[in-house]
Amino acid sequence: MDNTALLLFITATFVLAGFVKGVIGLGLPTIAVGILGVVMAPAQAAALLVIPNLVTNGWQIANGPSLKPILRRLWPMLLTICLGTWAGAGLLQQTKGGAATLWLGLALIAYGLVGLKAAKLRVPAGWEAWLGPVVGCSTGVVTAATGVFVLPAVPYLQALGFDKDELVQALGLSFIVSTLALSFGLFGAGALTLTVGWQSALALLPALAGMAAGQFVRNRISPAAFKLCFFAGLLALGGYLCWRGLT
């Protein structure tokens, strides 16, 4: 693939990933790492995603209803996301096969099917104090191994009973913390350099364009339609990851 074709491929990838994120509040790293894995190593793809992840999730947080109560509720999970990611530092660079991607995809498919069947997962209030840190640490390890930070954080956040806009804001908060934690590991491993940082900044423009289009769609659909899009999106992302893991 020549430089022009590679540039167009990367641009289209970030537009698509940004659009999905704009609609359902997640999917930027899942789609981008999976598609970019065709032309580059997972660690390189994850490094290219740092700036788009930080900015799009910052935008997602800023457009939410109220950050303080969500932060007060989620801080134990956010702290252990960092600890889990740093504990698993180096796993992404060591990943050779697609086993981690395959299992991640299967888990997303299972969760998407449960959601589409209208099964209501709920976390009892008394469980949050201990379950939040467990979920955070597990999400951190998965992030360190795959560069994707959807599990088990996304099902956990969805089970906390947030409304549509609160859920999207909580997802953005979780993802920006995961991005920052992963960035330290990539920097220490030499995958995130000044040159890669500049390339990551350039990737921001198509990601923002796609996200703006996705948010336009999300702001015009009902909570029921959003829920359908959310779980169908998880199902599609899971299917895509399984395909990537098997090829």
PDB file of C-alpha atoms in Angstrom:
ATOM      1  CA  MET A   1       0.000   0.000   0.000  1.00  0.00           C
ATOM      2  CA  ASP A   2       1.524   3.346  -1.070  1.00  0.00           C
ATOM      3  CA  ASN A   3       1.506   6.456   1.132  1.00  0.00           C
ATOM      4  CA  THR A   4      -1.551   8.055  -0.501  1.00  0.00           C
ATOM      5  CA  ALA A   5      -3.631   4.885  -0.228  1.00  0.00           C
ATOM      6  CA  LEU A   6      -2.506   4.413   3.384  1.00  0.00           C
ATOM      7  CA  LEU A   7      -3.498   7.992   4.247  1.00  0.00           C
ATOM      8  CA  LEU A   8      -6.943   7.547   2.681  1.00  0.00           C
ATOM      9  CA  PHE A   9      -7.378   4.217   4.474  1.00  0.00           C
ATOM     10  CA  ILE A  10      -6.522   5.749   7.861  1.00  0.00           C
ATOM     11  CA  THR A  11      -8.764   8.793   7.221  1.00  0.00           C
ATOM     12  CA  ALA A  12     -11.759   6.633   6.286  1.00  0.00           C
ATOM     13  CA  THR A  13     -11.164   4.450   9.343  1.00  0.00           C
ATOM     14  CA  PHE A  14     -11.267   7.411  11.719  1.00  0.00           C
ATOM     15  CA  VAL A  15     -14.376   8.911  10.071  1.00  0.00           C
ATOM     16  CA  LEU A  16     -16.226   5.601  10.466  1.00  0.00           C
ATOM     17  CA  ALA A  17     -15.004   5.018  14.029  1.00  0.00           C
ATOM     18  CA  GLY A  18     -15.874   8.605  15.005  1.00  0.00           C
ATOM     19  CA  PHE A  19     -19.389   8.262  13.579  1.00  0.00           C
ATOM     20  CA  VAL A  20     -20.095   5.097  15.580  1.00  0.00           C
ATOM     21  CA  LYS A  21     -18.783   6.779  18.729  1.00  0.00           C
ATOM     22  CA  GLY A  22     -20.979   9.802  18.100  1.00  0.00           C
ATOM     23  CA  VAL A  23     -24.095   7.634  17.882  1.00  0.00           C
ATOM     24  CA  ILE A  24     -23.610   5.175  20.776  1.00  0.00           C
ATOM     25  CA  GLY A  25     -20.823   6.766  22.854  1.00  0.00           C
ATOM     26  CA  LEU A  26     -18.157   4.134  22.174  1.00  0.00           C
ATOM     27  CA  GLY A  27     -16.447   2.249  19.374  1.00  0.00           C
ATOM     28  CA  LEU A  28     -13.600   4.575  18.323  1.00  0.00           C
ATOM     29  CA  PRO A  29     -10.697   2.379  19.527  1.00  0.00           C
ATOM     30  CA  THR A  30     -12.589  -0.874  18.896  1.00  0.00           C
ATOM     31  CA  ILE A  31     -13.152  -0.125  15.227  1.00  0.00           C
ATOM     32  CA  ALA A  32      -9.932   1.771  14.602  1.00  0.00           C
ATOM     33  CA  VAL A  33      -7.579  -0.755  16.229  1.00  0.00           C
ATOM     34  CA  GLY A  34      -9.355  -3.595  14.437  1.00  0.00           C
ATOM     35  CA  ILE A  35      -9.242  -2.008  10.981  1.00  0.00           C
ATOM     36  CA  LEU A  36      -5.785  -0.436  11.323  1.00  0.00           C
ATOM     37  CA  GLY A  37      -4.501  -3.844  12.423  1.00  0.00           C
ATOM     38  CA  VAL A  38      -4.624  -4.764   8.734  1.00  0.00           C
ATOM     39  CA  VAL A  39      -1.751  -2.378   7.979  1.00  0.00           C
ATOM     40  CA  MET A  40       0.097  -1.922  11.313  1.00  0.00           C
ATOM     41  CA  ALA A  41       0.872  -3.558  14.664  1.00  0.00           C
ATOM     42  CA  PRO A  42      -1.732  -3.261  17.471  1.00  0.00           C
ATOM     43  CA  ALA A  43       0.589  -1.137  19.629  1.00  0.00           C
ATOM     44  CA  GLN A  44       1.200   1.240  16.712  1.00  0.00           C
ATOM     45  CA  ALA A  45      -2.547   1.543  16.069  1.00  0.00           C
ATOM     46  CA  ALA A  46      -3.223   2.190  19.760  1.00  0.00           C
ATOM     47  CA  ALA A  47      -0.567   4.926  19.810  1.00  0.00           C
ATOM     48  CA  LEU A  48      -2.136   6.578  16.751  1.00  0.00           C
ATOM     49  CA  LEU A  49      -5.444   6.691  18.636  1.00  0.00           C
ATOM     50  CA  VAL A  50      -4.181   8.591  21.678  1.00  0.00           C
ATOM     51  CA  ILE A  51      -5.053  12.170  20.602  1.00  0.00           C
ATOM     52  CA  PRO A  52      -8.391  11.293  18.936  1.00  0.00           C
ATOM     53  CA  ASN A  53      -9.386   9.286  22.024  1.00  0.00           C
ATOM     54  CA  LEU A  54      -8.486  12.092  24.420  1.00  0.00           C
ATOM     55  CA  VAL A  55     -10.249  14.827  22.463  1.00  0.00           C
ATOM     56  CA  THR A  56     -13.387  12.909  21.431  1.00  0.00           C
ATOM     57  CA  ASN A  57     -13.907  11.617  24.959  1.00  0.00           C
ATOM     58  CA  GLY A  58     -13.283  15.097  26.350  1.00  0.00           C
ATOM     59  CA  TRP A  59     -15.956  16.390  23.978  1.00  0.00           C
ATOM     60  CA  GLN A  60     -18.272  13.575  25.058  1.00  0.00           C
ATOM     61  CA  ILE A  61     -17.755  14.470  28.727  1.00  0.00           C
ATOM     62  CA  ALA A  62     -18.261  18.206  28.130  1.00  0.00           C
ATOM     63  CA  ASN A  63     -21.580  17.608  26.375  1.00  0.00           C
ATOM     64  CA  GLY A  64     -23.006  15.547  29.236  1.00  0.00           C
ATOM     65  CA  PRO A  65     -25.516  16.678  31.869  1.00  0.00           C
ATOM     66  CA  SER A  66     -23.436  16.845  35.091  1.00  0.00           C
ATOM     67  CA  LEU A  67     -19.935  15.497  35.652  1.00  0.00           C
ATOM     68  CA  LYS A  68     -19.532  15.842  39.439  1.00  0.00           C
ATOM     69  CA  PRO A  69     -22.031  13.215  40.619  1.00  0.00           C
ATOM     70  CA  ILE A  70     -20.820  10.746  37.990  1.00  0.00           C
ATOM     71  CA  LEU A  71     -17.180  11.289  38.981  1.00  0.00           C
ATOM     72  CA  ARG A  72     -18.046  10.920  42.666  1.00  0.00           C
ATOM     73  CA  ARG A  73     -19.790   7.641  41.911  1.00  0.00           C
ATOM     74  CA  LEU A  74     -17.178   6.161  39.571  1.00  0.00           C
ATOM     75  CA  TRP A  75     -13.817   7.245  41.010  1.00  0.00           C
ATOM     76  CA  PRO A  76     -12.969   3.812  42.562  1.00  0.00           C
ATOM     77  CA  MET A  77     -13.444   2.157  39.171  1.00  0.00           C
ATOM     78  CA  LEU A  78     -11.445   4.882  37.405  1.00  0.00           C
ATOM     79  CA  LEU A  79      -8.542   4.554  39.842  1.00  0.00           C
ATOM     80  CA  THR A  80      -8.321   0.783  39.431  1.00  0.00           C
ATOM     81  CA  ILE A  81      -8.522   1.105  35.627  1.00  0.00           C
ATOM     82  CA  CYS A  82      -5.192   2.928  35.867  1.00  0.00           C
ATOM     83  CA  LEU A  83      -3.729   0.338  38.229  1.00  0.00           C
ATOM     84  CA  GLY A  84      -4.856  -2.577  36.047  1.00  0.00           C
ATOM     85  CA  THR A  85      -3.525  -0.961  32.869  1.00  0.00           C
ATOM     86  CA  TRP A  86      -0.136  -0.270  34.403  1.00  0.00           C
ATOM     87  CA  ALA A  87       0.012  -3.783  35.906  1.00  0.00           C
ATOM     88  CA  GLY A  88      -0.513  -5.201  32.407  1.00  0.00           C
ATOM     89  CA  ALA A  89       1.927  -2.837  30.715  1.00  0.00           C
ATOM     90  CA  GLY A  90       3.685  -4.513  27.799  1.00  0.00           C
ATOM     91  CA  LEU A  91       0.943  -7.047  27.050  1.00  0.00           C
ATOM     92  CA  LEU A  92      -0.099  -5.213  23.886  1.00  0.00           C
ATOM     93  CA  GLN A  93       3.432  -5.328  22.475  1.00  0.00           C
ATOM     94  CA  GLN A  94       3.642  -9.056  23.267  1.00  0.00           C
ATOM     95  CA  THR A  95       0.344  -9.944  21.576  1.00  0.00           C
ATOM     96  CA  LYS A  96       1.084 -12.228  18.622  1.00  0.00           C
ATOM     97  CA  GLY A  97      -2.173 -13.981  17.796  1.00  0.00           C
ATOM     98  CA  GLY A  98      -5.808 -12.970  17.740  1.00  0.00           C
ATOM     99  CA  ALA A  99      -6.951 -14.879  20.841  1.00  0.00           C
ATOM    100  CA  ALA A 100      -7.468 -11.760  22.988  1.00  0.00           C
ATOM    101  CA  THR A 101      -9.398 -10.029  20.193  1.00  0.00           C
ATOM    102  CA  LEU A 102     -11.537 -13.128  19.611  1.00  0.00           C
ATOM    103  CA  TRP A 103     -12.533 -13.502  23.266  1.00  0.00           C
ATOM    104  CA  LEU A 104     -13.240  -9.780  23.503  1.00  0.00           C
ATOM    105  CA  GLY A 105     -15.504 -10.068  20.460  1.00  0.00           C
ATOM    106  CA  LEU A 106     -17.374 -13.077  21.859  1.00  0.00           C
ATOM    107  CA  ALA A 107     -17.995 -11.272  25.137  1.00  0.00           C
ATOM    108  CA  LEU A 108     -19.360  -8.234  23.286  1.00  0.00           C
ATOM    109  CA  ILE A 109     -21.673 -10.435  21.218  1.00  0.00           C
ATOM    110  CA  ALA A 110     -23.022 -12.123  24.357  1.00  0.00           C
ATOM    111  CA  TYR A 111     -23.650  -8.780  26.046  1.00  0.00           C
ATOM    112  CA  GLY A 112     -25.242  -7.319  22.912  1.00  0.00           C
ATOM    113  CA  LEU A 113     -27.638 -10.284  22.641  1.00  0.00           C
ATOM    114  CA  VAL A 114     -28.615  -9.984  26.297  1.00  0.00           C
ATOM    115  CA  GLY A 115     -29.353  -6.288  25.803  1.00  0.00           C
ATOM    116  CA  LEU A 116     -31.362  -6.792  22.625  1.00  0.00           C
ATOM    117  CA  LYS A 117     -33.500  -9.365  24.443  1.00  0.00           C
ATOM    118  CA  ALA A 118     -34.371  -6.533  26.867  1.00  0.00           C
ATOM    119  CA  ALA A 119     -32.775  -8.258  29.851  1.00  0.00           C
ATOM    120  CA  LYS A 120     -32.223  -5.562  32.465  1.00  0.00           C
ATOM    121  CA  LEU A 121     -28.864  -5.860  34.166  1.00  0.00           C
ATOM    122  CA  ARG A 122     -28.732  -3.885  37.401  1.00  0.00           C
ATOM    123  CA  VAL A 123     -26.000  -3.475  39.991  1.00  0.00           C
ATOM    124  CA  PRO A 124     -27.420  -3.291  43.547  1.00  0.00           C
ATOM    125  CA  ALA A 125     -26.357  -0.071  45.260  1.00  0.00           C
ATOM    126  CA  GLY A 126     -24.547  -1.988  48.005  1.00  0.00           C
ATOM    127  CA  TRP A 127     -22.355  -3.764  45.452  1.00  0.00           C
ATOM    128  CA  GLU A 128     -20.837  -0.671  43.830  1.00  0.00           C
ATOM    129  CA  ALA A 129     -18.203  -0.171  46.548  1.00  0.00           C
ATOM    130  CA  TRP A 130     -16.501  -3.512  45.799  1.00  0.00           C
ATOM    131  CA  LEU A 131     -17.659  -4.294  42.247  1.00  0.00           C
ATOM    132  CA  GLY A 132     -16.504  -0.969  40.800  1.00  0.00           C
ATOM    133  CA  PRO A 133     -12.814  -1.559  41.647  1.00  0.00           C
ATOM    134  CA  VAL A 134     -12.984  -5.170  40.383  1.00  0.00           C
ATOM    135  CA  VAL A 135     -14.473  -3.994  37.082  1.00  0.00           C
ATOM    136  CA  GLY A 136     -11.902  -1.204  36.842  1.00  0.00           C
ATOM    137  CA  CYS A 137      -8.906  -3.473  37.390  1.00  0.00           C
ATOM    138  CA  SER A 138     -10.236  -6.040  34.900  1.00  0.00           C
ATOM    139  CA  THR A 139     -10.878  -3.324  32.317  1.00  0.00           C
ATOM    140  CA  GLY A 140      -7.333  -2.057  32.798  1.00  0.00           C
ATOM    141  CA  VAL A 141      -5.799  -5.464  32.119  1.00  0.00           C
ATOM    142  CA  VAL A 142      -7.994  -5.924  29.014  1.00  0.00           C
ATOM    143  CA  THR A 143      -6.949  -2.448  27.849  1.00  0.00           C
ATOM    144  CA  ALA A 144      -3.280  -3.279  28.307  1.00  0.00           C
ATOM    145  CA  ALA A 145      -3.670  -6.518  26.321  1.00  0.00           C
ATOM    146  CA  THR A 146      -5.881  -5.325  23.440  1.00  0.00           C
ATOM    147  CA  GLY A 147      -5.811  -1.511  23.260  1.00  0.00           C
ATOM    148  CA  VAL A 148      -9.632  -1.609  23.533  1.00  0.00           C
ATOM    149  CA  PHE A 149     -11.344  -0.569  26.768  1.00  0.00           C
ATOM    150  CA  VAL A 150     -14.971  -1.658  26.500  1.00  0.00           C
ATOM    151  CA  LEU A 151     -15.067  -4.706  28.786  1.00  0.00           C
ATOM    152  CA  PRO A 152     -16.145  -5.171  31.451  1.00  0.00           C
ATOM    153  CA  ALA A 153     -16.576  -1.398  31.979  1.00  0.00           C
ATOM    154  CA  VAL A 154     -19.357  -0.865  29.419  1.00  0.00           C
ATOM    155  CA  PRO A 155     -21.786  -3.534  30.780  1.00  0.00           C
ATOM    156  CA  TYR A 156     -21.065  -2.317  34.311  1.00  0.00           C
ATOM    157  CA  LEU A 157     -21.798   1.318  33.488  1.00  0.00           C
ATOM    158  CA  GLN A 158     -24.939   0.373  31.576  1.00  0.00           C
ATOM    159  CA  ALA A 159     -26.133  -1.653  34.584  1.00  0.00           C
ATOM    160  CA  LEU A 160     -25.831   1.349  36.908  1.00  0.00           C
ATOM    161  CA  GLY A 161     -29.078   2.779  35.551  1.00  0.00           C
ATOM    162  CA  PHE A 162     -27.817   5.987  33.921  1.00  0.00           C
ATOM    163  CA  ASP A 163     -30.111   7.682  31.422  1.00  0.00           C
ATOM    164  CA  LYS A 164     -29.026   8.108  27.782  1.00  0.00           C
ATOM    165  CA  ASP A 165     -26.942  11.262  28.190  1.00  0.00           C
ATOM    166  CA  GLU A 166     -25.502  10.275  31.577  1.00  0.00           C
ATOM    167  CA  LEU A 167     -24.392   6.916  30.174  1.00  0.00           C
ATOM    168  CA  VAL A 168     -22.628   8.545  27.235  1.00  0.00           C
ATOM    169  CA  GLN A 169     -20.875  10.964  29.616  1.00  0.00           C
ATOM    170  CA  ALA A 170     -19.876   8.147  31.995  1.00  0.00           C
ATOM    171  CA  LEU A 171     -18.487   6.152  29.063  1.00  0.00           C
ATOM    172  CA  GLY A 172     -16.450   9.153  27.943  1.00  0.00           C
ATOM    173  CA  LEU A 173     -15.029   9.558  31.444  1.00  0.00           C
ATOM    174  CA  SER A 174     -14.063   5.890  31.659  1.00  0.00           C
ATOM    175  CA  PHE A 175     -12.487   5.925  28.200  1.00  0.00           C
ATOM    176  CA  ILE A 176     -10.435   9.088  28.744  1.00  0.00           C
ATOM    177  CA  VAL A 177      -8.958   7.630  31.940  1.00  0.00           C
ATOM    178  CA  SER A 178      -8.173   4.382  30.104  1.00  0.00           C
ATOM    179  CA  THR A 179      -6.530   6.331  27.277  1.00  0.00           C
ATOM    180  CA  LEU A 180      -4.316   8.279  29.659  1.00  0.00           C
ATOM    181  CA  ALA A 181      -3.302   5.123  31.524  1.00  0.00           C
ATOM    182  CA  LEU A 182      -2.536   3.256  28.284  1.00  0.00           C
ATOM    183  CA  SER A 183      -0.568   6.227  26.947  1.00  0.00           C
ATOM    184  CA  PHE A 184       1.933   5.973  29.795  1.00  0.00           C
ATOM    185  CA  GLY A 185       2.494   2.305  28.991  1.00  0.00           C
ATOM    186  CA  LEU A 186       2.914   2.986  25.255  1.00  0.00           C
ATOM    187  CA  PHE A 187       5.326   5.815  25.956  1.00  0.00           C
ATOM    188  CA  GLY A 188       7.407   3.637  28.247  1.00  0.00           C
ATOM    189  CA  ALA A 189       7.518   0.896  25.607  1.00  0.00           C
ATOM    190  CA  GLY A 190       8.649   3.349  22.918  1.00  0.00           C
ATOM    191  CA  ALA A 191       5.475   2.979  20.822  1.00  0.00           C
ATOM    192  CA  LEU A 192       4.360   6.567  21.523  1.00  0.00           C
ATOM    193  CA  THR A 193       6.929   9.078  20.250  1.00  0.00           C
ATOM    194  CA  LEU A 194       6.744  12.735  19.206  1.00  0.00           C
ATOM    195  CA  THR A 195       6.408  11.681  15.564  1.00  0.00           C
ATOM    196  CA  VAL A 196       3.561   9.302  16.356  1.00  0.00           C
ATOM    197  CA  GLY A 197       1.992  11.999  18.541  1.00  0.00           C
ATOM    198  CA  TRP A 198       1.962  14.388  15.570  1.00  0.00           C
ATOM    199  CA  GLN A 199       0.420  11.706  13.353  1.00  0.00           C
ATOM    200  CA  SER A 200      -2.169  11.047  16.061  1.00  0.00           C
ATOM    201  CA  ALA A 201      -3.045  14.757  16.122  1.00  0.00           C
ATOM    202  CA  LEU A 202      -3.645  14.675  12.361  1.00  0.00           C
ATOM    203  CA  ALA A 203      -5.996  11.706  12.806  1.00  0.00           C
ATOM    204  CA  LEU A 204      -8.125  13.860  15.088  1.00  0.00           C
ATOM    205  CA  LEU A 205      -9.782  15.805  12.255  1.00  0.00           C
ATOM    206  CA  PRO A 206     -11.529  12.866  10.530  1.00  0.00           C
ATOM    207  CA  ALA A 207     -12.466  11.409  13.938  1.00  0.00           C
ATOM    208  CA  LEU A 208     -14.142  14.672  14.963  1.00  0.00           C
ATOM    209  CA  ALA A 209     -15.953  14.937  11.630  1.00  0.00           C
ATOM    210  CA  GLY A 210     -17.349  11.438  12.026  1.00  0.00           C
ATOM    211  CA  MET A 211     -18.280  12.041  15.672  1.00  0.00           C
ATOM    212  CA  ALA A 212     -20.147  15.272  14.834  1.00  0.00           C
ATOM    213  CA  ALA A 213     -22.226  13.381  12.271  1.00  0.00           C
ATOM    214  CA  GLY A 214     -22.897  10.599  14.783  1.00  0.00           C
ATOM    215  CA  GLN A 215     -23.966  13.018  17.521  1.00  0.00           C
ATOM    216  CA  PHE A 216     -26.333  14.701  15.064  1.00  0.00           C
ATOM    217  CA  VAL A 217     -28.034  11.324  14.661  1.00  0.00           C
ATOM    218  CA  ARG A 218     -28.047  10.527  18.413  1.00  0.00           C
ATOM    219  CA  ASN A 219     -29.638  13.864  19.349  1.00  0.00           C
ATOM    220  CA  ARG A 220     -32.570  13.086  17.071  1.00  0.00           C
ATOM    221  CA  ILE A 221     -33.456   9.588  18.226  1.00  0.00           C
ATOM    222  CA  SER A 222     -35.575   8.468  21.176  1.00  0.00           C
ATOM    223  CA  PRO A 223     -34.185   6.690  24.275  1.00  0.00           C
ATOM    224  CA  ALA A 224     -35.681   3.427  22.970  1.00  0.00           C
ATOM    225  CA  ALA A 225     -34.009   3.871  19.593  1.00  0.00           C
ATOM    226  CA  PHE A 226     -30.745   4.776  21.325  1.00  0.00           C
ATOM    227  CA  LYS A 227     -30.912   1.590  23.386  1.00  0.00           C
ATOM    228  CA  LEU A 228     -31.469  -0.450  20.230  1.00  0.00           C
ATOM    229  CA  CYS A 229     -28.535   1.295  18.501  1.00  0.00           C
ATOM    230  CA  PHE A 230     -26.354   0.819  21.585  1.00  0.00           C
ATOM    231  CA  PHE A 231     -26.799  -2.942  21.868  1.00  0.00           C
ATOM    232  CA  ALA A 232     -26.884  -3.518  18.109  1.00  0.00           C
ATOM    233  CA  GLY A 233     -23.643  -1.549  17.921  1.00  0.00           C
ATOM    234  CA  LEU A 234     -22.067  -3.770  20.572  1.00  0.00           C
ATOM    235  CA  LEU A 235     -23.214  -6.851  18.674  1.00  0.00           C
ATOM    236  CA  ALA A 236     -21.716  -5.534  15.431  1.00  0.00           C
ATOM    237  CA  LEU A 237     -18.460  -4.565  17.136  1.00  0.00           C
ATOM    238  CA  GLY A 238     -18.246  -8.015  18.722  1.00  0.00           C
ATOM    239  CA  GLY A 239     -18.815  -9.726  15.382  1.00  0.00           C
ATOM    240  CA  TYR A 240     -16.158  -7.580  13.781  1.00  0.00           C
ATOM    241  CA  LEU A 241     -13.622  -8.354  16.536  1.00  0.00           C
ATOM    242  CA  CYS A 242     -14.323 -12.078  16.200  1.00  0.00           C
ATOM    243  CA  TRP A 243     -13.693 -11.865  12.470  1.00  0.00           C
ATOM    244  CA  ARG A 244     -10.444  -9.989  13.100  1.00  0.00           C
ATOM    245  CA  GLY A 245      -9.390 -12.525  15.722  1.00  0.00           C
ATOM    246  CA  LEU A 246      -9.926 -15.425  13.348  1.00  0.00           C
ATOM    247  CA  THR A 247      -8.164 -13.896  10.310  1.00  0.00           C
TER     248      THR A 247
END
